mmCIF file of C-alpha atoms in Angstrom:
data_model
loop_
_atom_site.group_PDB
_atom_site.id
_atom_site.type_symbol
_atom_site.label_atom_id
_atom_site.label_comp_id
_atom_site.label_asym_id
_atom_site.label_seq_id
_atom_site.Cartn_x
_atom_site.Cartn_y
_atom_site.Cartn_z
ATOM 1 C CA MET A 1 -15.218 115.683 77.175
ATOM 2 C CA LYS A 2 -17.681 113.440 78.808
ATOM 3 C CA ASN A 3 -20.401 111.505 76.957
ATOM 4 C CA ALA A 4 -23.677 112.376 78.620
ATOM 5 C CA SER A 5 -25.723 109.325 77.806
ATOM 6 C CA ARG A 6 -25.365 106.933 74.975
ATOM 7 C CA LYS A 7 -28.600 105.821 73.434
ATOM 8 C CA ALA A 8 -28.891 102.748 71.313
ATOM 9 C CA PRO A 9 -29.567 103.574 67.683
ATOM 10 C CA PRO A 10 -33.277 103.407 66.896
ATOM 11 C CA THR A 11 -34.546 100.154 65.487
ATOM 12 C CA PRO A 12 -35.242 100.698 61.795
ATOM 13 C CA GLU A 13 -38.900 100.496 60.911
ATOM 14 C CA PRO A 14 -39.971 98.237 58.046
ATOM 15 C CA ALA A 15 -40.253 100.079 54.754
ATOM 16 C CA ILE A 16 -43.689 101.316 53.781
ATOM 17 C CA GLY A 17 -44.984 100.441 50.338
ATOM 18 C CA THR A 18 -45.007 103.268 47.894
ATOM 19 C CA LEU A 19 -47.719 104.191 45.490
ATOM 20 C CA PRO A 20 -48.132 103.724 42.671
ATOM 21 C CA ASN A 21 -47.235 100.046 42.587
ATOM 22 C CA ALA A 22 -47.988 97.232 40.136
ATOM 23 C CA VAL A 23 -51.414 96.512 41.660
ATOM 24 C CA THR A 24 -52.663 100.109 41.830
ATOM 25 C CA LEU A 25 -51.305 100.898 38.368
ATOM 26 C CA ALA A 26 -53.103 97.905 36.826
ATOM 27 C CA LEU A 27 -56.342 98.815 38.595
ATOM 28 C CA GLY A 28 -56.065 102.440 37.464
ATOM 29 C CA LYS A 29 -55.449 101.401 33.884
ATOM 30 C CA ASN A 30 -58.564 99.198 33.920
ATOM 31 C CA LEU A 31 -60.663 101.940 35.526
ATOM 32 C CA LYS A 32 -59.600 104.481 32.902
ATOM 33 C CA LYS A 33 -60.278 102.013 30.065
ATOM 34 C CA LEU A 34 -63.791 101.339 31.422
ATOM 35 C CA ARG A 35 -64.472 105.053 31.974
ATOM 36 C CA LEU A 36 -63.464 105.922 28.425
ATOM 37 C CA ALA A 37 -65.504 103.004 27.033
ATOM 38 C CA ALA A 38 -68.503 104.385 28.921
ATOM 39 C CA GLY A 39 -67.882 107.785 27.309
ATOM 40 C CA LYS A 40 -67.490 109.557 30.656
ATOM 41 C CA THR A 41 -65.086 112.229 31.774
ATOM 42 C CA GLN A 42 -63.456 112.053 35.190
ATOM 43 C CA VAL A 43 -65.831 114.812 36.286
ATOM 44 C CA ALA A 44 -68.911 112.890 35.097
ATOM 45 C CA LEU A 45 -67.772 109.645 36.757
ATOM 46 C CA ALA A 46 -66.952 111.453 39.985
ATOM 47 C CA TYR A 47 -70.372 113.124 40.001
ATOM 48 C CA ASP A 48 -72.214 109.869 39.280
ATOM 49 C CA ALA A 49 -70.254 107.913 41.904
ATOM 50 C CA GLU A 50 -70.333 110.767 44.447
ATOM 51 C CA VAL A 51 -66.556 110.958 44.867
ATOM 52 C CA GLU A 52 -64.131 113.815 44.283
ATOM 53 C CA ARG A 53 -62.836 114.261 40.727
ATOM 54 C CA SER A 54 -59.292 114.319 42.070
ATOM 55 C CA ARG A 55 -59.941 110.895 43.609
ATOM 56 C CA VAL A 56 -60.833 109.465 40.200
ATOM 57 C CA SER A 57 -57.620 110.971 38.810
ATOM 58 C CA LYS A 58 -55.534 109.531 41.656
ATOM 59 C CA LEU A 59 -57.181 106.115 41.225
ATOM 60 C CA GLU A 60 -56.444 106.075 37.510
ATOM 61 C CA GLY A 61 -52.840 107.045 38.200
ATOM 62 C CA GLY A 62 -52.432 104.364 40.871
ATOM 63 C CA TYR A 63 -51.700 106.891 43.610
ATOM 64 C CA ILE A 64 -54.288 105.769 46.143
ATOM 65 C CA ASN A 65 -55.552 102.519 47.553
ATOM 66 C CA PRO A 66 -59.362 102.627 47.222
ATOM 67 C CA SER A 67 -61.840 100.832 49.435
ATOM 68 C CA LEU A 68 -63.887 97.996 48.048
ATOM 69 C CA MET A 69 -67.042 100.084 48.512
ATOM 70 C CA THR A 70 -65.558 102.940 46.452
ATOM 71 C CA LEU A 71 -64.675 100.492 43.678
ATOM 72 C CA ALA A 72 -68.154 98.957 43.793
ATOM 73 C CA THR A 73 -69.732 102.410 43.498
ATOM 74 C CA LEU A 74 -67.486 103.319 40.561
ATOM 75 C CA CYS A 75 -68.427 100.033 38.863
ATOM 76 C CA TYR A 76 -72.118 100.770 39.366
ATOM 77 C CA SER A 77 -71.656 104.226 37.844
ATOM 78 C CA LEU A 78 -69.842 102.684 34.868
ATOM 79 C CA GLY A 79 -72.440 99.939 34.380
ATOM 80 C CA THR A 80 -69.904 97.193 35.036
ATOM 81 C CA THR A 81 -68.881 94.770 37.783
ATOM 82 C CA LEU A 82 -65.924 94.258 40.080
ATOM 83 C CA PRO A 83 -64.735 91.123 38.210
ATOM 84 C CA VAL A 84 -64.584 93.160 34.990
ATOM 85 C CA LEU A 85 -62.693 95.956 36.774
ATOM 86 C CA PHE A 86 -60.109 93.452 38.064
ATOM 87 C CA GLU A 87 -59.895 91.522 34.791
ATOM 88 C CA GLY A 88 -56.322 90.675 33.818
ATOM 89 C CA ILE A 89 -54.745 91.944 37.042
ATOM 90 C CA VAL A 90 -52.252 89.327 38.180
ATOM 91 C CA ALA A 91 -49.947 91.446 40.371
ATOM 92 C CA THR A 92 -49.842 90.549 44.077
ATOM 93 C CA ASN A 93 -48.104 91.816 47.209
ATOM 94 C CA ALA A 94 -46.220 89.537 49.604
ATOM 95 C CA PRO A 95 -46.924 89.859 53.334
ATOM 96 C CA THR A 96 -44.303 91.716 55.353
ATOM 97 C CA SER A 97 -43.015 88.460 56.878
ATOM 98 C CA GLU A 98 -42.191 87.250 53.366
ATOM 99 C CA GLY A 99 -40.329 90.349 52.247
ATOM 100 C CA GLY A 100 -43.276 92.580 51.315
ATOM 101 C CA LEU A 101 -43.545 96.221 52.283
ATOM 102 C CA LEU A 102 -45.923 97.638 54.875
ATOM 103 C CA ARG A 103 -49.184 98.795 53.341
ATOM 104 C CA ARG A 104 -49.601 101.645 55.839
ATOM 105 C CA LYS A 105 -47.747 103.216 58.776
ATOM 106 C CA ASN A 106 -49.976 101.738 61.486
ATOM 107 C CA GLN A 107 -50.091 98.213 60.046
ATOM 108 C CA ALA A 108 -49.756 95.456 62.625
ATOM 109 C CA VAL A 109 -46.843 93.167 61.884
ATOM 110 C CA LEU A 110 -46.482 89.659 63.252
ATOM 111 C CA ASN A 111 -43.218 88.989 64.992
ATOM 112 C CA LYS A 112 -42.103 86.364 62.481
ATOM 113 C CA PRO A 113 -38.697 86.037 60.888
ATOM 114 C CA ILE A 114 -38.587 87.629 57.449
ATOM 115 C CA LYS A 115 -38.409 85.107 54.639
ATOM 116 C CA PRO A 116 -37.294 85.956 51.128
ATOM 117 C CA ALA A 117 -40.210 86.729 48.826
ATOM 118 C CA ARG A 118 -41.313 83.781 46.744
ATOM 119 C CA LYS A 119 -42.063 84.011 43.091
ATOM 120 C CA PRO A 120 -45.788 83.975 42.235
ATOM 121 C CA SER A 121 -46.988 80.737 40.753
ATOM 122 C CA ARG A 122 -48.020 80.679 37.120
ATOM 123 C CA ARG A 123 -51.521 79.338 36.730
ATOM 124 C CA SER A 124 -52.842 78.191 33.391
#
């Protein structure tokens, strides 16, 4: 038998971050806490903020990465601010070149050697 043509194995693509993750879970927890404190259902918040109810559910569960404008609109509808929404969230994501995962499939990646992820600093 003759080998037709040998192709090099494909270069593995960097792993893509999965949701939920520590950041989206913390944000969702804060959003739900603020929504309940405001006495609103997911339906009422979605209506007030002009987003889909399923989007509010996915945000609270940490399953989507919202835009800053969506978060600002949700805060307005809850009578709060972005700093309050992000209060207590200390989770971060390393860049890909430092061992972090891609945030999306079409993310540009610098051609830098991958360094091991560093531990986040503890600030007082």
